[in-house]
Structures are given as C-alpha cells and as structure tokens.
Coordinates of C-alpha atoms in Angstrom, one line a residue:
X1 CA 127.4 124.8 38.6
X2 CA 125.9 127.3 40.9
X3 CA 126.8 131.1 40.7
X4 CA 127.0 132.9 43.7
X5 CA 125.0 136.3 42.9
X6 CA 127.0 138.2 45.0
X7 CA 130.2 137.7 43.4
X8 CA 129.2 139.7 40.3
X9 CA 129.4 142.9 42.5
X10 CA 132.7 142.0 44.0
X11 CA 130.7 140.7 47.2
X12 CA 130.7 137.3 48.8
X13 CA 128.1 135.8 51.8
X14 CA 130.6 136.6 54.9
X15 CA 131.4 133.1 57.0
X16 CA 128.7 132.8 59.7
X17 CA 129.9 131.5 62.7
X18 CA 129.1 128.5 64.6
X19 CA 126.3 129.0 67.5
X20 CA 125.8 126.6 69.7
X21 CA 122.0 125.4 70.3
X22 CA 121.1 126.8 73.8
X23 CA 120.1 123.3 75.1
X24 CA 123.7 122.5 74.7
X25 CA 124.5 125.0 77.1
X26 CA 124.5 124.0 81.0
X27 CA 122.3 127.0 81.8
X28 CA 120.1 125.2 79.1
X29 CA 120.5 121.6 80.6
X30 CA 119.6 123.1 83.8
X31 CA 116.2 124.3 82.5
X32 CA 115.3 121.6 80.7
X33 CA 115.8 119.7 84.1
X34 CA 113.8 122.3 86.2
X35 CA 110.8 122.6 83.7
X36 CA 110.7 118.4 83.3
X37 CA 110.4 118.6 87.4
X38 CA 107.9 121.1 87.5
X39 CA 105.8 119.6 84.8
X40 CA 106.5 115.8 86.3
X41 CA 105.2 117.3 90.0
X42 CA 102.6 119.0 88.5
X43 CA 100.8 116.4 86.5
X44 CA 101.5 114.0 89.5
X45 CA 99.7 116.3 91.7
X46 CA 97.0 116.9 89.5
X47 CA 96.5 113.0 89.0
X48 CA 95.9 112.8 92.9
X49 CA 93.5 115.4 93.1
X50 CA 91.5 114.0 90.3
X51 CA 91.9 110.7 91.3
X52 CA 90.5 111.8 95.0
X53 CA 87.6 114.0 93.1
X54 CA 86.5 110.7 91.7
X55 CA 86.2 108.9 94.8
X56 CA 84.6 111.4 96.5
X57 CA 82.1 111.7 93.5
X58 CA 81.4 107.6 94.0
X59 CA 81.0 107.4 97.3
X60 CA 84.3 105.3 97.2
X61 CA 86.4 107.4 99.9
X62 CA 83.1 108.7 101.4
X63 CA 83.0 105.0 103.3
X64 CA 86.1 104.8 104.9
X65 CA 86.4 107.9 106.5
X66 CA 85.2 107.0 110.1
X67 CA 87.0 107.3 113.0
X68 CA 88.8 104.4 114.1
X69 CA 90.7 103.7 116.6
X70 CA 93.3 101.9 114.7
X71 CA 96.9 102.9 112.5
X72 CA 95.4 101.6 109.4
X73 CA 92.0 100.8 107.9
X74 CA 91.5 98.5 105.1
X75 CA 88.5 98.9 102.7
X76 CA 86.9 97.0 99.3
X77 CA 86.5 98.8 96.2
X78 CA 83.6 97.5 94.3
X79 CA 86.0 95.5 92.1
X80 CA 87.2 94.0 94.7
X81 CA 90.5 95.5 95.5
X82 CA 91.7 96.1 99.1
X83 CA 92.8 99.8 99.8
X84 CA 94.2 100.2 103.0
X85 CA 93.9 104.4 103.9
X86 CA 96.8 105.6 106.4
X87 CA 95.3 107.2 109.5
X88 CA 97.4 110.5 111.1
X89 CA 96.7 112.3 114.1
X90 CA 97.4 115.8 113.2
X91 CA 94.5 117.2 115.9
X92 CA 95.7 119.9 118.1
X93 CA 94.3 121.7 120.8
X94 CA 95.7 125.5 120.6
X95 CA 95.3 125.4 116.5
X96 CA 92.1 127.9 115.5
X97 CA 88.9 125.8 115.5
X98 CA 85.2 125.6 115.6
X99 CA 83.4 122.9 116.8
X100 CA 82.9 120.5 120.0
X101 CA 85.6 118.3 121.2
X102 CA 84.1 115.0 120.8
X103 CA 82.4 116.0 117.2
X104 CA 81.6 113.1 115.1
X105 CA 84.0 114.6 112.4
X106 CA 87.0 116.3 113.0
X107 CA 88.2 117.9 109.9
X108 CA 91.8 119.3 109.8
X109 CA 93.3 121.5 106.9
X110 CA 96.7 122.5 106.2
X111 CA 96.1 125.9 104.5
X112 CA 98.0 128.5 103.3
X113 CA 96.6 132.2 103.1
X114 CA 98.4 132.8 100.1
X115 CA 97.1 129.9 98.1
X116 CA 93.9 130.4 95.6
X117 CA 92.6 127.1 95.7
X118 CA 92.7 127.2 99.8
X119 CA 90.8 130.4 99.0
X120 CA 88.1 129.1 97.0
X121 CA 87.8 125.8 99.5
X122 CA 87.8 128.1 102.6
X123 CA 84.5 129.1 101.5
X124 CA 83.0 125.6 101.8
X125 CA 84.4 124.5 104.3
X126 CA 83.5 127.4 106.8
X127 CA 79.8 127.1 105.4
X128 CA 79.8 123.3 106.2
X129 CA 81.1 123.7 109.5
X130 CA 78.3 126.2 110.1
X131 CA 75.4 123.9 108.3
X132 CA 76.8 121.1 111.0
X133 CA 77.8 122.9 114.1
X134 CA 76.9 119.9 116.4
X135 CA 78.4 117.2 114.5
X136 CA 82.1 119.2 113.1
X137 CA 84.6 120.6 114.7
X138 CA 87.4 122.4 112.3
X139 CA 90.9 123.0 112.6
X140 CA 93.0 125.0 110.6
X141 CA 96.8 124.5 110.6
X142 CA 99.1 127.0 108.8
X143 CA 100.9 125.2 106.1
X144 CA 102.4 128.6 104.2
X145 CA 104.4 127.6 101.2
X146 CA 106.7 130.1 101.4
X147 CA 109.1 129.3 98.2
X148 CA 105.5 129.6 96.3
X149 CA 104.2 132.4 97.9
X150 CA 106.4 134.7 99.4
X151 CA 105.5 136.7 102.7
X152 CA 103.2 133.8 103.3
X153 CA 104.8 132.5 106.7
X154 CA 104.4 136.2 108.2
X155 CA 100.8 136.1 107.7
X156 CA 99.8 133.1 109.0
X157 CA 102.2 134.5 112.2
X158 CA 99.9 137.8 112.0
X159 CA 97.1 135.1 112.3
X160 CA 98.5 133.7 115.1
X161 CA 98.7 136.9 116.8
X162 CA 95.1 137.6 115.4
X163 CA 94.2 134.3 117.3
X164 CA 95.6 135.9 120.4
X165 CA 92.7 138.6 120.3
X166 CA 89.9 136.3 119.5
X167 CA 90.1 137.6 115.7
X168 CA 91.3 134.9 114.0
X169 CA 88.0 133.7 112.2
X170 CA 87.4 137.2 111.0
X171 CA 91.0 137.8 109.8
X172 CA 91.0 134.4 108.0
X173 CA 87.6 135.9 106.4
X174 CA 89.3 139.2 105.2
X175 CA 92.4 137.6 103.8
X176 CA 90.7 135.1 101.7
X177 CA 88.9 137.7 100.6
X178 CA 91.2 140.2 99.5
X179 CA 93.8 137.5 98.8
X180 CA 95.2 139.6 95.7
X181 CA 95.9 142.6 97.1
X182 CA 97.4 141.5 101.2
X183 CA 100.8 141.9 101.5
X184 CA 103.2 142.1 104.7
X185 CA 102.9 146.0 104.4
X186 CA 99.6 146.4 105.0
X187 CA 98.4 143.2 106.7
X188 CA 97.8 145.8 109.8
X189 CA 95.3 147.5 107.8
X190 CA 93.5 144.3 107.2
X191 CA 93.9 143.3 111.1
X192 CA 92.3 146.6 111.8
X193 CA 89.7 146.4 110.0
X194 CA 88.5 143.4 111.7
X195 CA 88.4 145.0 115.2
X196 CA 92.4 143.8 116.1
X197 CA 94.4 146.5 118.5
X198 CA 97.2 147.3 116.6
X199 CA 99.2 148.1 119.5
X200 CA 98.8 144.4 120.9
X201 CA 99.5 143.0 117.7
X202 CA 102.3 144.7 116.9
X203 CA 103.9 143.3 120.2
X204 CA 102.6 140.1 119.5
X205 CA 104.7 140.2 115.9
X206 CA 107.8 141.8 118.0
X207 CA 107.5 138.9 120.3
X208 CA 108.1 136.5 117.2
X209 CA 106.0 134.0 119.6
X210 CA 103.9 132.7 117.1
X211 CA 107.1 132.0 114.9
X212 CA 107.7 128.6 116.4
X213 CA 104.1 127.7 116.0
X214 CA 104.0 127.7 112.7
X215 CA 107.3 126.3 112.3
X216 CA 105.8 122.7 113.7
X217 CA 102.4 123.3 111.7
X218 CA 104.8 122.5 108.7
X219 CA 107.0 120.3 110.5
X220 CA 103.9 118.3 110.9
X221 CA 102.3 118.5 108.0
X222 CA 105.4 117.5 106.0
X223 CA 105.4 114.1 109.0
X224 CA 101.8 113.4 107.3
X225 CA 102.5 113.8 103.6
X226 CA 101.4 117.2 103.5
X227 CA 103.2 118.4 99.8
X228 CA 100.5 121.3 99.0
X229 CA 97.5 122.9 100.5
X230 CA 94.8 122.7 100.8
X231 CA 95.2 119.3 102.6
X232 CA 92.7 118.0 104.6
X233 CA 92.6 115.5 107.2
X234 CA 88.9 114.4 107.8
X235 CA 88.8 111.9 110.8
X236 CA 92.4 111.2 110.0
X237 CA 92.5 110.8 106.2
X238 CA 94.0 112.7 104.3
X239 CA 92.4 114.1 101.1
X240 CA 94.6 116.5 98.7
X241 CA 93.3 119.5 97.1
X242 CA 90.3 121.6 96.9
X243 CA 87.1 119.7 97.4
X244 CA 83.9 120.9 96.2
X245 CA 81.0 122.3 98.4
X246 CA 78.6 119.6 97.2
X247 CA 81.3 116.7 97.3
X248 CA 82.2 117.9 100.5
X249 CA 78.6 118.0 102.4
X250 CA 77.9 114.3 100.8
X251 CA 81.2 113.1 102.2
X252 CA 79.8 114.7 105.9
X253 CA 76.5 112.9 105.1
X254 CA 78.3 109.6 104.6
X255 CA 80.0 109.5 107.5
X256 CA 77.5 110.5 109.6
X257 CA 75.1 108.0 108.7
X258 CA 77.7 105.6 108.8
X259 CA 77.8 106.1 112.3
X260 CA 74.3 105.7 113.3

C-alpha cells in the first residue's frame, strides 16, 4: 500500500482541478484551422513556384511563350504529355512601362511595393528590359496586398501620382530600395528625393484619382489568377513568383529565337 508522505505532517496533495486542453477550446479550434490554411496555401504556392523554376531551368515553359493570336496554346512535354498554357490579355496602355509597342515580348508584372521577393525580382527585370530595349517592352501593374502588407495600396497610389510627373521609374527605384524603412509617413520624403514637386503630388493624393486605378489593377489581376506577386505575364502567360536574372534572360533568348 502506498503512503502518502504528506500525511505524516498533517498535509495532503490539494485536489487539482480539471483544465481543459486549449485545442478543445473554440479559440483553439479556430487556430488550428487558420494555421492548417496558412500552411496548406503556403506549401501550394511554394509547389507552383518550384514547379515553374523547373521549367524555366529546362527550357520546358521557355517554348511556349510566344505570342499567339489564339485563347489557348497547347504544347508537348518531352514525355509526351499535352500541356495546354492559358493565354490573358492583361496589357494596358496608361500602366508605367518601357519599351516599344509592337516589342517582340511584352512582359507584364503584377507587383507590389511592399513585397520582398517583387523587390529582389525588380532588379532583374529592369536590367533585362535595359539589356533588350528593342525587343521588350515592360509593364508594371500595382497588385498591393494590402491584408499582407499594410499601407501598401497608398503607395502604389503615390506611384501613380509619381507617374503623373514622369517619376515613376525613379520612385519605383527608391522604394525597392529602401523597402524596409518606406512608410505612408514619409513616402513624400522618398518622392522628393527623386525630383517629385510635393505640392503637385500632394494634390494628386487629395484628388484620390489614382485610387480607382489601382482598384482595377487588382480587379484584374484577380480575373487572371493573380493570388501573389510577383506575377508575371510574359506574352500572355502567366508565371508565378520571383524568377531569376539568369532564368529570366534564357527565357527572353528562347523566345526570341523562336521567332526568327
């Protein structure tokens, strides 16, 4: 028999009482739901870009980004399988871009300015569009993700108003660059410092006349699958995710001697 050893000393182990586990809780139901979707969209999303990374690395996606004239373009993997690649028309022509008009490749990105990978693709993309000034012509459409990055939408609408000056390129410059540190407080300082009159842009923002611009950027991204940025759209299909300068100058090179 065993002998409680706090009895001798007129003591006994008080009654604990019953705690519940917390996932038994609804607040802890809840979580358990919220984290399973944010892991679930996570790895999905990271699946796609690695899954596009490979084909680009191939050469798989690198032939079927032509421009045709059609909805839909089928292609054959080396296996044999038929991939058919959706084709949107998300060019526009009062979006900030580089380029001539008829370009043999027409790359479109759905960006947001508060969004690190869009910052470290900005970079290559700007440098390709320089390397093939002839043969590109870039387009950048504001896709902020504002439940992700708050204060995003109000940048991209001090872009806009940026735009209006002729400063966009140099304010989408600075505020990749100091994406860390740029909030909606001192986004004049940053417009200033790229040659923007403040006085004209602070009517421009008091205007809210960029608001409704940006509003169908994501109303139109969202009609094309766009669920995080950086998305491009090069030629019309879409490719999700950061893509490397390398990866993306052999893709250009593809399709341009594709079209010879």
């Amino acid at each position: 028999m065993a002998i409680d050893p706090l009895k001798p000393y007129g003591l006994e182990e008080p009654e604990r009482p019953f705690v519940r586990p917390w996932y038994t809780h609804w607040w802890g139901v809840f979580l358990i739901i919220i984290f399973t979707v944010i892991i679930a969209g996570g790895s999905l999303f990271g699946w796609r870009v690695w899954s596009y990374y490979n084909k680009l690395k191939t050469g798989e996606l690198a032939s079927a980004v032509f421009q045709f004239p059609d909805s839909f373009t089928a292609y054959t993997t080396d296996e044999g399988q038929q991939v058919v690649i959706p084709f949107f028309d998300v060019i526009t022509q009062d979006d900030p871009q580089t380029g001539p008009i008829d370009a043999a490749i027409t790359i479109v990105e759905f960006a947001d300015f508060k969004c690190q990978f869009c910052a470290e693709s900005a970079l290559a993309v700007r440098g390709i569009a320089v390397k093939y000034p002839n043969d590109i012509r870039y387009i950048f459409r504001d896709f902020p993700v504002e439940e992700l990055h708050a204060g995003a939408t109000a940048i991209h609408i001090a872009g806009e108003c940026a735009k209006d000056q002729g400063k966009f390129w140099a304010f989408h410059d600075k505020i990749f660059q100091n994406q860390d540190v740029v909030t909606t407080d001192n986004i004049k300082a940053y417009a200033a410092q790229v040659g923007v009159d403040i006085a004209e842009f602070d009517r421009c923002l008091a205007s809210k006349k960029y608001d409704g611009e940006v509003a169908r950027d994501i109303e139109d991204a969202r009609s094309a699958g766009v669920y995080g940025t950086p998305t491009f759209f090069i030629n019309g299909r879409k490719i999700e995710g950061s893509i490397p300068a390398d990866l993306l100058d052999q893709l250009v090179q593809g399709v341009l001697a594709a079209q010879k």
